[in-house]
Coordinates of C-alpha atoms in Angstrom, one line a residue:
Chain E
M253 CA 0.0 0.0 0.0
N254 CA 1.3 3.4 -0.9
T255 CA 2.2 5.3 2.2
L256 CA 3.7 8.3 0.6
T257 CA 2.0 11.6 1.4
K258 CA 0.1 13.0 -1.5
T259 CA 1.5 16.3 -2.8
N260 CA -0.2 18.8 -5.0
K261 CA 1.3 19.6 -8.4
A262 CA 3.6 22.1 -6.8
G263 CA 5.0 19.3 -4.7
E264 CA 3.4 20.7 -1.5
K265 CA 1.5 18.5 0.9
I266 CA -2.3 18.8 0.6
S267 CA -3.8 20.4 3.7
P268 CA -6.1 18.5 6.0
A269 CA -8.8 21.1 5.2
V270 CA -8.7 20.3 1.5
I271 CA -8.7 16.5 2.3
R272 CA -11.8 17.0 4.4
R273 CA -13.6 18.6 1.5
L274 CA -12.6 16.0 -1.1
P275 CA -15.3 13.4 -0.1
R276 CA -17.9 16.1 -0.5
Y277 CA -16.7 17.0 -4.0
R278 CA -16.8 13.3 -4.8
S279 CA -20.4 13.0 -3.6
Y280 CA -21.5 15.9 -5.8
L281 CA -19.5 14.8 -8.8
S282 CA -20.9 11.3 -8.6
D283 CA -24.4 12.7 -8.6
L284 CA -23.6 14.8 -11.7
Q285 CA -22.0 11.9 -13.4
N286 CA -25.0 9.6 -12.7
S287 CA -27.2 12.3 -14.2
G288 CA -25.1 12.3 -17.4
I289 CA -23.6 15.7 -16.9
E290 CA -20.2 15.8 -18.5
R291 CA -18.9 19.3 -17.6
I292 CA -19.4 21.6 -14.7
S293 CA -18.1 25.1 -14.0
S294 CA -16.8 26.2 -10.6
D295 CA -19.7 28.7 -10.4
K296 CA -22.3 25.9 -10.8
L297 CA -20.5 23.7 -8.3
S298 CA -20.4 26.7 -6.0
G299 CA -24.2 27.1 -6.3
M300 CA -24.7 23.4 -5.5
M301 CA -22.2 23.0 -2.7
G302 CA -22.1 26.3 -0.9
Y303 CA -18.4 26.7 -1.2
T304 CA -17.2 29.9 -3.1
A305 CA -16.2 29.4 -6.7
S306 CA -12.7 30.6 -5.8
Q307 CA -12.4 28.1 -3.0
I308 CA -13.4 25.4 -5.4
R309 CA -10.9 26.5 -8.0
Q310 CA -8.2 26.7 -5.4
D311 CA -9.0 23.2 -3.9
L312 CA -9.2 21.5 -7.3
N313 CA -6.1 23.3 -8.5
N314 CA -4.2 21.1 -6.1
F315 CA -4.7 18.1 -8.3
G316 CA -3.8 19.2 -11.8
G317 CA -5.3 21.1 -14.7
F318 CA -8.8 19.8 -14.7
G319 CA -10.5 23.1 -15.2
Q320 CA -10.3 24.9 -18.5
Q321 CA -11.1 28.6 -18.5
G322 CA -14.6 29.1 -19.7
Y323 CA -15.1 25.4 -20.3
G324 CA -15.4 23.9 -16.7
Y325 CA -14.3 20.7 -15.2
N326 CA -14.7 17.3 -16.8
V327 CA -17.0 15.6 -14.3
A328 CA -16.0 12.0 -14.9
L329 CA -12.3 12.8 -15.0
L330 CA -12.3 14.9 -11.9
N331 CA -14.5 12.4 -10.0
N332 CA -12.2 9.6 -10.9
E333 CA -9.1 11.6 -9.9
I334 CA -10.5 12.5 -6.5
A335 CA -11.5 8.8 -5.9
E336 CA -7.9 7.9 -6.7
I337 CA -6.4 10.6 -4.4
L338 CA -8.7 9.4 -1.6
G339 CA -7.8 5.8 -2.4
L340 CA -11.4 4.7 -3.1
N341 CA -10.5 2.7 -6.1
K342 CA -8.8 0.1 -3.9
H343 CA -10.2 -2.7 -1.7
Y344 CA -10.0 -2.5 2.1
K345 CA -10.4 -5.3 4.5
M346 CA -12.2 -4.3 7.7
V347 CA -13.2 -5.8 11.0
I348 CA -15.9 -4.4 13.3
V349 CA -15.7 -4.7 17.0
G350 CA -19.0 -4.4 18.8
A351 CA -22.0 -6.2 17.3
G352 CA -24.7 -4.2 19.1
H353 CA -27.1 -1.7 17.6
L354 CA -24.4 0.6 16.3
G355 CA -22.1 -2.2 15.0
T356 CA -25.0 -3.7 13.2
A357 CA -25.9 -0.3 11.8
I358 CA -22.4 0.3 10.5
T359 CA -22.2 -3.2 9.1
N360 CA -25.4 -2.8 7.2
Y361 CA -24.3 0.6 6.0
I362 CA -20.9 -0.6 4.8
S363 CA -22.3 -3.7 3.2
V364 CA -23.7 -1.5 0.4
Y365 CA -20.1 -0.7 -0.6
R366 CA -18.8 -4.2 -0.8
R367 CA -16.5 -3.4 -3.8
E368 CA -14.4 -1.1 -1.7
F369 CA -15.0 -2.2 1.8
E370 CA -15.0 -5.9 2.8
I371 CA -16.0 -6.7 6.3
R372 CA -13.9 -9.8 7.1
A373 CA -15.4 -10.3 10.6
M374 CA -17.3 -8.8 13.5
F375 CA -16.4 -9.3 17.1
D376 CA -18.2 -9.1 20.4
I377 CA -17.7 -10.1 24.0
K378 CA -21.4 -11.1 24.6
R379 CA -22.0 -14.9 24.4
E380 CA -25.5 -14.4 23.0
L381 CA -24.1 -12.4 20.0
I382 CA -21.2 -14.7 19.2
D383 CA -21.9 -16.9 16.1
T384 CA -25.0 -14.9 15.1
E385 CA -24.8 -13.4 11.6
I386 CA -25.3 -9.7 10.7
S387 CA -25.6 -8.9 6.9
G388 CA -24.0 -12.3 6.3
I389 CA -21.0 -11.6 8.5
R390 CA -20.4 -14.0 11.4
V391 CA -19.9 -12.4 14.8
R392 CA -16.8 -13.9 16.5
D393 CA -15.6 -14.0 20.1
I394 CA -13.5 -10.9 20.8
A395 CA -10.9 -13.3 22.1
D396 CA -10.2 -14.2 18.5
L397 CA -9.5 -10.7 17.3
E398 CA -5.7 -10.9 17.8
A399 CA -5.4 -14.1 15.9
V400 CA -7.6 -12.8 13.0
L401 CA -5.4 -9.7 12.8
K402 CA -2.3 -11.9 12.7
E403 CA -3.7 -14.3 10.1
E404 CA -4.9 -11.8 7.5
H405 CA -3.9 -8.3 6.9
I406 CA -6.8 -6.0 8.0
D407 CA -6.7 -2.4 6.8
I408 CA -9.3 -0.7 8.8
G409 CA -10.8 -1.6 12.2
V410 CA -14.1 -0.1 13.4
I411 CA -14.8 0.4 17.1
T412 CA -18.5 0.4 18.1
T413 CA -18.1 -0.8 21.6
S414 CA -18.7 1.0 24.9
R415 CA -16.3 3.7 26.0
K416 CA -14.8 1.3 28.6
S417 CA -13.5 -1.1 26.0
A418 CA -12.5 1.3 23.2
Q419 CA -8.9 2.0 24.2
A420 CA -8.2 -1.7 24.7
I421 CA -9.6 -2.5 21.3
A422 CA -7.6 0.3 19.7
D423 CA -4.4 -1.1 21.4
V424 CA -5.1 -4.6 19.9
F425 CA -5.7 -3.0 16.5
V426 CA -2.4 -1.1 16.7
E427 CA -0.6 -4.3 17.9
G428 CA -2.2 -6.1 15.0
E429 CA -0.8 -3.6 12.5
I430 CA -4.0 -2.2 11.3
Y431 CA -3.6 0.9 9.1
G432 CA -6.7 2.9 10.2
I433 CA -9.3 3.0 12.9
W434 CA -12.9 4.3 12.6
N435 CA -14.0 5.1 16.1
F436 CA -17.7 5.4 17.0
A437 CA -17.2 4.9 20.8
A438 CA -17.9 8.1 22.6
I439 CA -14.3 8.4 23.8
D440 CA -11.1 9.7 22.3
V441 CA -8.7 6.7 21.9
S442 CA -4.9 7.3 21.6
V443 CA -3.0 5.7 18.8
P444 CA 0.5 6.1 17.5
E445 CA 1.3 8.7 14.8
H446 CA 1.4 6.1 12.0
V447 CA -2.1 4.8 12.6
A448 CA -4.9 6.8 10.9
L449 CA -7.9 7.6 13.0
K450 CA -11.3 9.1 12.3
V451 CA -14.0 9.6 14.9
V452 CA -17.8 9.8 14.6
H453 CA -19.6 10.8 17.8
L454 CA -23.3 10.1 17.1
S455 CA -24.5 10.9 20.6
D456 CA -22.4 14.0 20.9
S457 CA -23.9 15.2 17.6
L458 CA -27.4 14.5 18.7
H459 CA -26.9 16.1 22.1
E460 CA -25.4 19.2 20.5
L461 CA -28.5 19.4 18.2
V462 CA -30.7 19.1 21.3
Y463 CA -29.0 22.1 22.8
Y464 CA -29.7 24.2 19.7
V465 CA -33.3 23.0 19.6
N466 CA -33.6 24.5 23.0
N467 CA -31.6 27.7 22.2
R468 CA -32.8 28.5 18.7
D469 CA -32.2 32.2 19.0
N470 CA -28.5 31.6 19.5
P471 CA -27.0 33.5 16.5
S472 CA -23.7 31.7 16.7
F473 CA -25.5 28.6 15.6
Q474 CA -23.4 25.7 14.4
K475 CA -25.1 24.7 11.1
Chain L
M84 CA -40.0 24.8 25.0
N85 CA -37.5 27.3 26.3
T86 CA -36.0 29.1 23.3
L87 CA -33.9 31.6 25.3
T88 CA -30.3 31.4 24.6
K89 CA -28.3 30.0 27.5
T90 CA -25.9 32.5 29.0
N91 CA -23.1 31.8 31.4
K92 CA -23.1 33.2 34.9
A93 CA -21.7 36.5 33.7
G94 CA -24.7 36.8 31.4
E95 CA -22.6 36.1 28.2
K96 CA -23.7 33.7 25.5
I97 CA -22.0 30.3 25.7
S98 CA -19.7 29.9 22.7
P99 CA -20.4 27.1 20.1
A100 CA -17.0 25.6 20.9
V101 CA -17.9 25.1 24.5
I102 CA -21.3 23.7 23.5
R103 CA -19.5 21.3 21.3
R104 CA -17.5 20.0 24.2
L105 CA -20.4 19.7 26.6
P106 CA -21.7 16.3 25.3
R107 CA -18.1 14.9 25.8
Y108 CA -18.0 16.2 29.4
R109 CA -21.3 14.5 29.9
S110 CA -20.1 11.2 28.6
Y111 CA -17.1 11.1 30.9
L112 CA -19.1 12.4 33.9
S113 CA -21.7 9.7 33.3
D114 CA -19.0 7.0 33.3
L115 CA -17.5 8.4 36.5
Q116 CA -21.0 8.6 38.2
N117 CA -21.7 5.0 37.1
S118 CA -18.4 3.9 38.7
G119 CA -19.5 5.5 42.0
I120 CA -16.9 8.3 41.8
E121 CA -18.3 11.4 43.6
R122 CA -15.6 14.0 43.0
I123 CA -13.1 14.7 40.3
S124 CA -10.4 17.3 39.9
S125 CA -9.9 19.3 36.6
D126 CA -6.4 17.6 36.5
K127 CA -7.9 14.1 36.6
L128 CA -10.5 15.0 34.0
S129 CA -7.7 16.5 31.9
G130 CA -5.8 13.2 32.0
M131 CA -8.9 11.3 31.0
M132 CA -10.2 13.6 28.3
G133 CA -7.1 15.1 26.8
Y134 CA -8.3 18.7 27.3
T135 CA -5.9 20.9 29.4
A136 CA -7.0 21.4 33.0
S137 CA -7.2 25.1 32.4
Q138 CA -9.5 24.5 29.4
I139 CA -11.7 22.4 31.6
R140 CA -11.8 24.9 34.4
Q141 CA -12.6 27.7 31.9
D142 CA -15.4 25.6 30.2
L143 CA -17.0 24.5 33.4
N144 CA -16.7 28.0 34.9
N145 CA -19.4 29.0 32.4
F146 CA -22.0 27.2 34.4
G147 CA -21.5 28.2 38.0
G148 CA -19.3 27.4 41.0
F149 CA -19.1 23.6 40.7
G150 CA -15.4 23.4 41.3
Q151 CA -14.0 24.1 44.7
Q152 CA -10.3 24.8 45.0
G153 CA -8.5 21.7 46.1
Y154 CA -11.7 19.7 46.3
G155 CA -12.7 19.1 42.7
Y156 CA -16.1 18.9 40.9
N157 CA -19.1 17.1 42.3
V158 CA -19.6 14.5 39.5
A159 CA -23.3 14.0 39.9
L160 CA -24.1 17.6 40.3
L161 CA -22.0 18.7 37.3
N162 CA -23.3 15.8 35.2
N163 CA -26.9 16.8 35.9
E164 CA -26.3 20.4 35.3
I165 CA -24.7 19.7 31.9
A166 CA -27.6 17.5 31.0
E167 CA -29.9 20.3 31.9
I168 CA -28.0 22.9 29.9
L169 CA -28.0 20.6 26.9
G170 CA -31.7 19.8 27.4
L171 CA -31.3 16.1 27.9
N172 CA -33.7 15.9 30.8
K173 CA -36.6 16.6 28.4
H174 CA -38.5 14.4 26.0
Y175 CA -38.2 14.9 22.3
K176 CA -40.5 13.6 19.6
M177 CA -38.7 12.6 16.4
V178 CA -39.5 11.3 12.9
I179 CA -37.0 9.6 10.7
V180 CA -37.3 10.0 6.9
G181 CA -35.5 7.2 5.0
A182 CA -36.0 3.6 6.2
G183 CA -33.0 2.1 4.4
H184 CA -29.9 0.8 6.0
L185 CA -28.9 4.1 7.5
G186 CA -32.4 5.0 8.7
T187 CA -32.7 1.5 10.3
A188 CA -29.3 1.9 11.9
I189 CA -30.2 5.3 13.4
T190 CA -33.6 4.0 14.6
N191 CA -32.0 1.1 16.3
Y192 CA -29.5 3.3 17.9
I193 CA -31.9 5.9 19.1
S194 CA -34.4 3.3 20.4
V195 CA -31.9 2.6 23.3
Y196 CA -32.6 6.2 24.5
R197 CA -36.4 6.0 24.5
R198 CA -36.7 8.1 27.7
E199 CA -35.3 11.2 25.9
F200 CA -36.0 10.4 22.3
E201 CA -39.3 9.0 21.1
I202 CA -39.5 8.1 17.4
R203 CA -43.1 8.8 16.4
A204 CA -42.8 7.5 12.9
M205 CA -40.5 6.6 10.0
F206 CA -41.2 7.4 6.4
D207 CA -40.0 6.1 3.1
I208 CA -41.1 6.4 -0.5
K209 CA -40.4 2.8 -1.4
R210 CA -43.6 0.7 -1.5
E211 CA -41.9 -2.4 -0.3
L212 CA -40.8 -0.6 2.9
I213 CA -44.1 1.0 3.7
D214 CA -46.0 -0.7 6.6
T215 CA -42.9 -2.7 7.6
E216 CA -41.7 -2.3 11.2
I217 CA -38.3 -1.3 12.4
S218 CA -37.6 -1.6 16.1
G219 CA -41.4 -1.5 16.6
I220 CA -41.8 1.7 14.6
R221 CA -44.1 1.5 11.6
V222 CA -42.7 2.8 8.3
R223 CA -45.3 5.2 6.7
D224 CA -45.6 6.6 3.2
I225 CA -43.6 9.8 2.7
A226 CA -46.8 11.3 1.4
D227 CA -48.1 11.3 5.0
L228 CA -45.2 13.3 6.4
E229 CA -46.9 16.7 6.1
A230 CA -50.0 15.5 7.8
V231 CA -48.1 13.8 10.7
L232 CA -46.2 17.1 11.3
K233 CA -49.5 19.0 11.3
E234 CA -51.2 16.5 13.7
E235 CA -48.5 16.2 16.4
H236 CA -45.7 18.5 17.3
I237 CA -42.4 16.9 16.3
D238 CA -39.3 18.3 17.8
I239 CA -36.6 16.7 15.7
G240 CA -36.6 15.3 12.1
V241 CA -33.9 13.0 10.9
I242 CA -32.9 12.8 7.3
T243 CA -31.3 9.5 6.1
T244 CA -32.5 9.7 2.5
S245 CA -30.4 10.0 -0.7
R246 CA -28.8 13.4 -1.5
K247 CA -31.5 14.0 -4.1
S248 CA -34.4 14.0 -1.6
A249 CA -32.7 15.7 1.3
Q250 CA -33.5 19.3 0.6
A251 CA -37.1 18.6 -0.2
I252 CA -37.5 16.7 3.1
A253 CA -35.8 19.6 5.0
D254 CA -38.3 22.0 3.4
V255 CA -41.2 19.9 4.6
F256 CA -39.7 19.7 8.1
V257 CA -39.3 23.5 8.1
E258 CA -42.9 24.0 6.9
G259 CA -44.1 21.6 9.5
E260 CA -42.4 23.7 12.2
I261 CA -39.9 21.2 13.4
Y262 CA -37.3 22.6 15.8
G263 CA -34.2 20.7 14.7
I264 CA -32.9 18.6 11.9
W265 CA -30.3 15.8 12.1
N266 CA -29.0 15.3 8.6
F267 CA -27.2 12.1 7.5
A268 CA -27.7 12.6 3.8
A269 CA -24.3 13.4 2.2
I270 CA -25.4 16.9 1.2
D271 CA -25.7 20.2 3.0
V272 CA -29.3 21.3 3.3
S273 CA -30.4 24.9 3.8
V274 CA -32.8 25.8 6.6
P275 CA -33.9 29.1 8.1
E276 CA -31.9 30.6 10.9
H277 CA -34.5 29.5 13.5
V278 CA -34.2 25.8 12.8
A279 CA -31.4 23.9 14.4
L280 CA -29.3 21.7 12.2
K281 CA -26.6 19.1 12.8
V282 CA -24.9 17.1 10.1
V283 CA -23.3 13.6 10.3
H284 CA -21.5 12.6 7.1
L285 CA -20.6 8.9 7.6
S286 CA -19.3 8.3 4.1
D287 CA -17.2 11.5 4.1
S288 CA -15.7 10.4 7.4
L289 CA -14.8 6.9 6.1
H290 CA -13.4 8.4 2.8
E291 CA -11.3 10.8 4.8
L292 CA -10.0 7.9 6.9
V293 CA -9.2 6.0 3.7
Y294 CA -7.1 8.9 2.5
Y295 CA -5.1 8.8 5.7
V296 CA -4.7 5.1 5.6
N297 CA -3.0 5.6 2.2
N298 CA -1.0 8.6 3.5
R299 CA 0.1 7.6 6.9
D300 CA 3.2 9.7 6.9
N301 CA 1.2 12.9 6.6
P302 CA 2.2 14.8 9.8
S303 CA -0.8 17.1 9.6
F304 CA -3.0 14.1 10.4
Q305 CA -6.5 14.8 11.5
K306 CA -6.9 12.6 14.6

């Protein structure tokens, strides 16, 4: 797997802010492509996405000369290039630890994208869950996690356990040389510099929404 | 429902950054409370949460004199106060639009918190989903959404539809005088100032993780 940092055409590292926007570009470009639209201007993308046209031009300028003055971006080309930059044209092996409501949800959700993301196994500590199947994936005993990580190379580990178990699971992932961790447990786990980590805090998001539901005149609203 | 903006003890509005951290404080305080711990110092909280002790003191200072020099915070009191500030001691009626994988996932997830969050109905456009049940919630025809919003006051609407439908659903929510929208569709919907909005982009998060899995030497890593 390529572990070299992507650079832009000037040889500079692409900033995390740009990286964070890339999946969004990809979503919109995929929609355009599915609708049979071949070219799009930065102005039109701006109208759809809410970023300024100059922001869009600056972002996409990182990746080569896709835009032609007065002619717009080639939708399919740009979409494919962004997928390649993100690494979405590869295949990733995943394991999910935690086969409760959230783990099941994530498994169902990911199963739609089998081509890119293959869930090799799910794990739980609860006896009543072990050996059940979720979206065709067998739930295994958490005691087997280490062995599975040793046997086959897993790229991404997903944590959907309680806060209490999350750091221990992350440690096993790191020990098992997993490349990236997707953490849904409502706790920040620590991992070494060389392990990628993204966090989704569902309950934090809902609780923040509830605050704003109760304080709807707050002008500093987080939209 | 109280729509006055919360102010801190000096009468200033609480900043969005503080609000964003409150759910996290609540998570940790709940764990401490469940473990029977009665008092905690800002230093200990700092060690657990990764915020600096002075950040913690500053954040919690917004809400009154919970901390006593050399004595720490009263865990139960502070936890309860933060729940109250967020509005988590109330009951919210919700509807979920989109009964696919993601909608099912969110419904299962929220069903655990029935005391605070009551899902009154789910909606979908697909005939084969209508009148099925998910976690005991009946899936209704999307055509009924407007009427349901008119009949009973719904606090929070959840969007788990495709990008294409998301804005139209948000418009119906706004028209139906919903207070807040939790959007999982991979598109930014626009709503008026007085409607609360929080966004969770699962696929964006996963795609960003994939980028960092492929670029693990990027020092500007988003952890």
